[in-house]
Amino acid sequence: MSLSLSAQDSTFEATNTNVLHNLPEYVVITSENTKLLGGINITIDYKKSQYQDALEELETLLQNRKKMRIRNQTDLLNALSSLGFEYVDAYNATAGTIGAAAGNDVDIFGSQAKYRINMVFRKKS
């Protein structure tokens, strides 16, 4: 799959549009804030799916920071819209906290909450 897309200006150019047609009607994309690294991590659960190849290629495309430039969920929404998907719903996947545990000789220096959100997209008709 050879795609060039910029989430910032919503331009989309596909040399193999058949790959987009191989994607399922609904796609669930998990985004995880990685503020410590300055952006978001994007994953798609494609294991054992009949759409595994297409979903894996979509995940690779969305994770490519040079081509897609997705740095937050707004960029992700715009990128999927440019790819021909509309936003349907979102729900919390998991929430956890990364931080230092308190002990007798340890000062608590704070923590960074990390959230994973599942976003549901549907192909535009």
Short mmCIF file of N, CA and C in Angstrom, two decimals:
data_model
loop_
_atom_site.label_atom_id
_atom_site.label_comp_id
_atom_site.label_asym_id
_atom_site.label_seq_id
_atom_site.Cartn_x
_atom_site.Cartn_y
_atom_site.Cartn_z
N MET A 1 0.85 -1.16 0.00
CA MET A 1 0.00 0.00 0.00
C MET A 1 0.90 1.22 0.00
N SER A 2 0.72 2.07 -0.96
CA SER A 2 1.50 3.29 -1.05
C SER A 2 0.56 4.48 -0.95
N LEU A 3 0.58 5.15 0.19
CA LEU A 3 -0.31 6.27 0.44
C LEU A 3 0.49 7.46 0.93
N SER A 4 0.01 8.62 0.59
CA SER A 4 0.60 9.85 1.12
C SER A 4 -0.54 10.70 1.64
N LEU A 5 -0.53 10.99 2.92
CA LEU A 5 -1.63 11.71 3.54
C LEU A 5 -1.07 12.60 4.62
N SER A 6 -1.56 13.80 4.68
CA SER A 6 -1.18 14.71 5.75
C SER A 6 -2.43 15.06 6.53
N ALA A 7 -2.43 14.72 7.81
CA ALA A 7 -3.60 15.00 8.64
C ALA A 7 -3.83 16.49 8.78
N GLN A 8 -2.75 17.28 8.72
CA GLN A 8 -2.89 18.72 8.92
C GLN A 8 -3.65 19.39 7.77
N ASP A 9 -3.38 19.01 6.52
CA ASP A 9 -4.05 19.68 5.41
C ASP A 9 -5.04 18.77 4.70
N SER A 10 -5.25 17.58 5.23
CA SER A 10 -6.25 16.63 4.73
C SER A 10 -6.10 16.32 3.25
N THR A 11 -4.88 16.25 2.76
CA THR A 11 -4.68 15.84 1.38
C THR A 11 -4.46 14.34 1.36
N PHE A 12 -4.98 13.70 0.34
CA PHE A 12 -4.90 12.25 0.25
C PHE A 12 -4.59 11.85 -1.17
N GLU A 13 -3.59 11.00 -1.30
CA GLU A 13 -3.19 10.52 -2.61
C GLU A 13 -2.94 9.03 -2.48
N ALA A 14 -3.64 8.21 -3.26
CA ALA A 14 -3.47 6.77 -3.17
C ALA A 14 -3.04 6.20 -4.50
N THR A 15 -2.00 5.41 -4.50
CA THR A 15 -1.59 4.74 -5.72
C THR A 15 -2.24 3.37 -5.83
N ASN A 16 -2.74 2.85 -4.73
CA ASN A 16 -3.42 1.56 -4.75
C ASN A 16 -4.70 1.67 -3.93
N THR A 17 -5.75 2.18 -4.54
CA THR A 17 -7.01 2.39 -3.81
C THR A 17 -7.71 1.07 -3.51
N ASN A 18 -7.30 -0.03 -4.15
CA ASN A 18 -7.90 -1.33 -3.85
C ASN A 18 -7.67 -1.73 -2.41
N VAL A 19 -6.53 -1.30 -1.83
CA VAL A 19 -6.24 -1.62 -0.43
C VAL A 19 -7.29 -0.99 0.47
N LEU A 20 -7.71 0.24 0.17
CA LEU A 20 -8.74 0.89 0.98
C LEU A 20 -10.06 0.14 0.88
N HIS A 21 -10.34 -0.41 -0.29
CA HIS A 21 -11.58 -1.17 -0.46
C HIS A 21 -11.54 -2.49 0.30
N ASN A 22 -10.33 -2.98 0.62
CA ASN A 22 -10.19 -4.23 1.37
C ASN A 22 -10.39 -4.05 2.87
N LEU A 23 -10.46 -2.81 3.31
CA LEU A 23 -10.70 -2.55 4.73
C LEU A 23 -12.16 -2.86 5.07
N PRO A 24 -12.41 -3.31 6.30
CA PRO A 24 -13.79 -3.61 6.70
C PRO A 24 -14.63 -2.34 6.85
N GLU A 25 -15.95 -2.52 6.98
CA GLU A 25 -16.84 -1.37 7.12
C GLU A 25 -16.55 -0.60 8.40
N TYR A 26 -16.27 -1.31 9.48
CA TYR A 26 -15.97 -0.68 10.76
C TYR A 26 -14.52 -0.96 11.15
N VAL A 27 -13.86 0.05 11.71
CA VAL A 27 -12.48 -0.09 12.19
C VAL A 27 -12.42 0.52 13.59
N VAL A 28 -11.84 -0.22 14.53
CA VAL A 28 -11.63 0.29 15.88
C VAL A 28 -10.15 0.56 16.04
N ILE A 29 -9.82 1.81 16.33
CA ILE A 29 -8.43 2.24 16.48
C ILE A 29 -8.20 2.66 17.91
N THR A 30 -7.16 2.10 18.52
CA THR A 30 -6.80 2.45 19.89
C THR A 30 -5.70 3.49 19.86
N SER A 31 -5.95 4.60 20.53
CA SER A 31 -4.92 5.64 20.66
C SER A 31 -4.57 5.78 22.13
N GLU A 32 -3.28 5.92 22.39
CA GLU A 32 -2.79 6.03 23.76
C GLU A 32 -1.91 7.27 23.85
N ASN A 33 -2.26 8.14 24.79
CA ASN A 33 -1.45 9.35 24.93
C ASN A 33 -0.07 8.96 25.45
N THR A 34 0.93 9.52 24.83
CA THR A 34 2.31 9.28 25.25
C THR A 34 2.97 10.64 25.46
N LYS A 35 2.40 11.41 26.36
CA LYS A 35 2.88 12.78 26.57
C LYS A 35 4.35 12.83 26.94
N LEU A 36 4.84 11.79 27.58
CA LEU A 36 6.26 11.77 27.91
C LEU A 36 7.10 11.77 26.64
N LEU A 37 6.54 11.20 25.56
CA LEU A 37 7.25 11.16 24.29
C LEU A 37 6.73 12.22 23.32
N GLY A 38 5.63 12.87 23.63
CA GLY A 38 5.11 13.94 22.80
C GLY A 38 4.28 13.49 21.64
N GLY A 39 3.21 12.77 21.86
CA GLY A 39 2.33 12.34 20.78
C GLY A 39 1.40 11.24 21.24
N ILE A 40 0.89 10.46 20.27
CA ILE A 40 0.03 9.35 20.62
C ILE A 40 0.53 8.08 19.94
N ASN A 41 0.27 6.96 20.57
CA ASN A 41 0.56 5.66 20.00
C ASN A 41 -0.74 5.13 19.40
N ILE A 42 -0.69 4.62 18.18
CA ILE A 42 -1.88 4.14 17.48
C ILE A 42 -1.74 2.65 17.22
N THR A 43 -2.77 1.88 17.63
CA THR A 43 -2.76 0.44 17.36
C THR A 43 -4.14 0.00 16.88
N ILE A 44 -4.13 -1.05 16.08
CA ILE A 44 -5.35 -1.68 15.59
C ILE A 44 -5.21 -3.18 15.88
N ASP A 45 -6.20 -3.77 16.49
CA ASP A 45 -6.17 -5.21 16.77
C ASP A 45 -6.59 -5.94 15.50
N TYR A 46 -5.64 -6.53 14.81
CA TYR A 46 -5.93 -7.21 13.55
C TYR A 46 -5.63 -8.70 13.58
N LYS A 47 -5.10 -9.19 14.69
CA LYS A 47 -4.73 -10.60 14.77
C LYS A 47 -5.95 -11.49 14.57
N LYS A 48 -5.78 -12.51 13.75
CA LYS A 48 -6.79 -13.51 13.44
C LYS A 48 -8.04 -12.92 12.78
N SER A 49 -7.92 -11.72 12.24
CA SER A 49 -9.04 -11.11 11.53
C SER A 49 -8.94 -11.47 10.05
N GLN A 50 -10.08 -11.59 9.40
CA GLN A 50 -10.06 -11.85 7.96
C GLN A 50 -9.54 -10.63 7.19
N TYR A 51 -9.48 -9.49 7.86
CA TYR A 51 -8.98 -8.25 7.27
C TYR A 51 -7.56 -7.93 7.75
N GLN A 52 -6.85 -8.92 8.26
CA GLN A 52 -5.56 -8.70 8.91
C GLN A 52 -4.58 -7.91 8.05
N ASP A 53 -4.41 -8.29 6.80
CA ASP A 53 -3.42 -7.61 5.95
C ASP A 53 -3.76 -6.13 5.77
N ALA A 54 -5.02 -5.83 5.45
CA ALA A 54 -5.43 -4.44 5.22
C ALA A 54 -5.35 -3.62 6.51
N LEU A 55 -5.77 -4.20 7.64
CA LEU A 55 -5.72 -3.49 8.91
C LEU A 55 -4.28 -3.25 9.36
N GLU A 56 -3.41 -4.22 9.11
CA GLU A 56 -2.01 -4.06 9.47
C GLU A 56 -1.37 -2.94 8.64
N GLU A 57 -1.71 -2.85 7.37
CA GLU A 57 -1.19 -1.78 6.52
C GLU A 57 -1.73 -0.42 6.95
N LEU A 58 -3.00 -0.37 7.35
CA LEU A 58 -3.58 0.88 7.85
C LEU A 58 -2.87 1.32 9.13
N GLU A 59 -2.63 0.40 10.04
CA GLU A 59 -1.93 0.72 11.28
C GLU A 59 -0.52 1.26 10.99
N THR A 60 0.18 0.62 10.09
CA THR A 60 1.52 1.08 9.72
C THR A 60 1.48 2.48 9.15
N LEU A 61 0.50 2.74 8.30
CA LEU A 61 0.34 4.07 7.71
C LEU A 61 0.07 5.12 8.78
N LEU A 62 -0.84 4.82 9.70
CA LEU A 62 -1.21 5.78 10.74
C LEU A 62 -0.06 6.02 11.72
N GLN A 63 0.79 5.04 11.93
CA GLN A 63 1.91 5.19 12.85
C GLN A 63 3.08 5.95 12.23
N ASN A 64 3.08 6.12 10.92
CA ASN A 64 4.19 6.79 10.24
C ASN A 64 4.11 8.29 10.50
N ARG A 65 4.93 8.77 11.41
CA ARG A 65 4.88 10.18 11.81
C ARG A 65 5.37 11.12 10.72
N LYS A 66 6.21 10.62 9.80
CA LYS A 66 6.70 11.48 8.73
C LYS A 66 5.63 11.72 7.67
N LYS A 67 4.88 10.67 7.32
CA LYS A 67 3.85 10.83 6.29
C LYS A 67 2.57 11.42 6.86
N MET A 68 2.09 10.84 7.95
CA MET A 68 0.79 11.22 8.48
C MET A 68 0.85 12.42 9.42
N ARG A 69 1.93 12.55 10.14
CA ARG A 69 2.10 13.63 11.11
C ARG A 69 0.97 13.66 12.15
N ILE A 70 0.50 12.51 12.60
CA ILE A 70 -0.54 12.43 13.62
C ILE A 70 0.12 12.58 14.98
N ARG A 71 -0.22 13.66 15.67
CA ARG A 71 0.35 13.93 16.98
C ARG A 71 -0.71 13.92 18.08
N ASN A 72 -2.00 13.92 17.71
CA ASN A 72 -3.06 13.93 18.71
C ASN A 72 -4.33 13.34 18.08
N GLN A 73 -5.38 13.25 18.87
CA GLN A 73 -6.61 12.63 18.39
C GLN A 73 -7.31 13.46 17.32
N THR A 74 -7.15 14.76 17.33
CA THR A 74 -7.72 15.60 16.28
C THR A 74 -7.10 15.24 14.93
N ASP A 75 -5.77 15.06 14.91
CA ASP A 75 -5.10 14.65 13.69
C ASP A 75 -5.60 13.28 13.23
N LEU A 76 -5.82 12.37 14.18
CA LEU A 76 -6.31 11.04 13.85
C LEU A 76 -7.70 11.10 13.22
N LEU A 77 -8.59 11.91 13.79
CA LEU A 77 -9.93 12.07 13.23
C LEU A 77 -9.88 12.61 11.80
N ASN A 78 -9.06 13.61 11.57
CA ASN A 78 -8.94 14.20 10.24
C ASN A 78 -8.31 13.23 9.24
N ALA A 79 -7.33 12.47 9.67
CA ALA A 79 -6.69 11.50 8.78
C ALA A 79 -7.67 10.42 8.35
N LEU A 80 -8.45 9.89 9.30
CA LEU A 80 -9.42 8.85 8.96
C LEU A 80 -10.53 9.40 8.07
N SER A 81 -10.92 10.63 8.27
CA SER A 81 -11.91 11.27 7.41
C SER A 81 -11.38 11.37 5.97
N SER A 82 -10.11 11.74 5.83
CA SER A 82 -9.50 11.82 4.51
C SER A 82 -9.38 10.46 3.85
N LEU A 83 -9.27 9.41 4.66
CA LEU A 83 -9.18 8.05 4.12
C LEU A 83 -10.55 7.48 3.77
N GLY A 84 -11.62 8.22 4.04
CA GLY A 84 -12.95 7.75 3.69
C GLY A 84 -13.72 7.12 4.82
N PHE A 85 -13.36 7.46 6.07
CA PHE A 85 -14.08 6.94 7.23
C PHE A 85 -14.70 8.09 8.01
N GLU A 86 -15.82 7.80 8.67
CA GLU A 86 -16.44 8.78 9.54
C GLU A 86 -16.40 8.27 10.98
N TYR A 87 -16.27 9.20 11.90
CA TYR A 87 -16.23 8.89 13.32
C TYR A 87 -17.61 8.42 13.78
N VAL A 88 -17.64 7.34 14.57
CA VAL A 88 -18.91 6.80 15.08
C VAL A 88 -19.00 6.99 16.59
N ASP A 89 -17.99 6.53 17.32
CA ASP A 89 -18.06 6.56 18.78
C ASP A 89 -16.65 6.37 19.36
N ALA A 90 -16.52 6.62 20.65
CA ALA A 90 -15.26 6.37 21.36
C ALA A 90 -15.59 5.88 22.76
N TYR A 91 -14.72 5.04 23.28
CA TYR A 91 -14.89 4.56 24.64
C TYR A 91 -13.52 4.30 25.25
N ASN A 92 -13.46 4.36 26.57
CA ASN A 92 -12.21 4.20 27.30
C ASN A 92 -11.78 2.74 27.23
N ALA A 93 -10.57 2.50 26.75
CA ALA A 93 -10.05 1.14 26.68
C ALA A 93 -9.51 0.73 28.05
N THR A 94 -8.55 1.48 28.57
CA THR A 94 -8.00 1.25 29.90
C THR A 94 -7.44 2.55 30.41
N ALA A 95 -7.25 2.62 31.69
CA ALA A 95 -6.60 3.79 32.28
C ALA A 95 -5.62 3.28 33.32
N GLY A 96 -4.47 3.86 33.36
CA GLY A 96 -3.47 3.46 34.33
C GLY A 96 -2.66 4.66 34.76
N THR A 97 -1.86 4.46 35.77
CA THR A 97 -1.02 5.55 36.25
C THR A 97 0.42 5.07 36.30
N ILE A 98 1.31 5.91 35.81
CA ILE A 98 2.73 5.63 35.88
C ILE A 98 3.31 6.62 36.89
N GLY A 99 4.01 6.13 37.89
CA GLY A 99 4.57 7.05 38.87
C GLY A 99 5.46 6.33 39.84
N ALA A 100 5.94 7.06 40.83
CA ALA A 100 6.84 6.49 41.84
C ALA A 100 6.03 6.07 43.05
N ALA A 101 6.39 4.94 43.60
CA ALA A 101 5.73 4.47 44.82
C ALA A 101 6.35 5.18 46.02
N ALA A 102 5.54 5.39 47.03
CA ALA A 102 6.02 6.07 48.23
C ALA A 102 6.66 5.06 49.16
N GLY A 103 7.74 5.43 49.74
CA GLY A 103 8.43 4.59 50.71
C GLY A 103 9.06 5.48 51.76
N ASN A 104 9.72 4.87 52.72
CA ASN A 104 10.35 5.65 53.78
C ASN A 104 11.42 6.59 53.25
N ASP A 105 12.20 6.15 52.28
CA ASP A 105 13.30 6.95 51.77
C ASP A 105 13.03 7.51 50.37
N VAL A 106 11.80 7.44 49.93
CA VAL A 106 11.47 7.87 48.57
C VAL A 106 10.51 9.05 48.64
N ASP A 107 10.85 10.12 47.97
CA ASP A 107 9.95 11.26 47.86
C ASP A 107 9.03 11.05 46.66
N ILE A 108 7.76 11.33 46.84
CA ILE A 108 6.82 11.23 45.73
C ILE A 108 7.01 12.45 44.84
N PHE A 109 7.28 12.21 43.58
CA PHE A 109 7.53 13.33 42.67
C PHE A 109 6.42 13.50 41.64
N GLY A 110 5.32 12.79 41.82
CA GLY A 110 4.20 12.94 40.91
C GLY A 110 4.03 11.74 40.02
N SER A 111 3.03 11.81 39.17
CA SER A 111 2.77 10.70 38.26
C SER A 111 2.20 11.25 36.96
N GLN A 112 2.23 10.43 35.96
CA GLN A 112 1.70 10.80 34.65
C GLN A 112 0.61 9.80 34.29
N ALA A 113 -0.64 10.25 34.23
CA ALA A 113 -1.73 9.36 33.86
C ALA A 113 -1.62 9.04 32.38
N LYS A 114 -1.92 7.78 32.05
CA LYS A 114 -1.83 7.32 30.67
C LYS A 114 -3.19 6.72 30.31
N TYR A 115 -3.79 7.20 29.23
CA TYR A 115 -5.12 6.76 28.86
C TYR A 115 -5.14 6.14 27.47
N ARG A 116 -5.90 5.08 27.32
CA ARG A 116 -6.09 4.43 26.03
C ARG A 116 -7.56 4.58 25.65
N ILE A 117 -7.78 5.10 24.46
CA ILE A 117 -9.14 5.33 23.97
C ILE A 117 -9.35 4.52 22.70
N ASN A 118 -10.46 3.80 22.63
CA ASN A 118 -10.85 3.12 21.40
C ASN A 118 -11.80 4.03 20.63
N MET A 119 -11.45 4.30 19.38
CA MET A 119 -12.28 5.14 18.52
C MET A 119 -12.83 4.27 17.39
N VAL A 120 -14.14 4.33 17.19
CA VAL A 120 -14.81 3.53 16.17
C VAL A 120 -15.06 4.40 14.94
N PHE A 121 -14.65 3.87 13.79
CA PHE A 121 -14.85 4.56 12.51
C PHE A 121 -15.61 3.64 11.57
N ARG A 122 -16.38 4.25 10.67
CA ARG A 122 -17.16 3.51 9.67
C ARG A 122 -16.87 4.11 8.30
N LYS A 123 -16.79 3.24 7.30
CA LYS A 123 -16.57 3.72 5.93
C LYS A 123 -17.71 4.65 5.53
N LYS A 124 -17.36 5.76 4.88
CA LYS A 124 -18.38 6.68 4.36
C LYS A 124 -19.07 6.02 3.17
N SER A 125 -20.38 6.28 3.06
CA SER A 125 -21.10 5.69 1.93
C SER A 125 -21.03 6.52 0.69
#
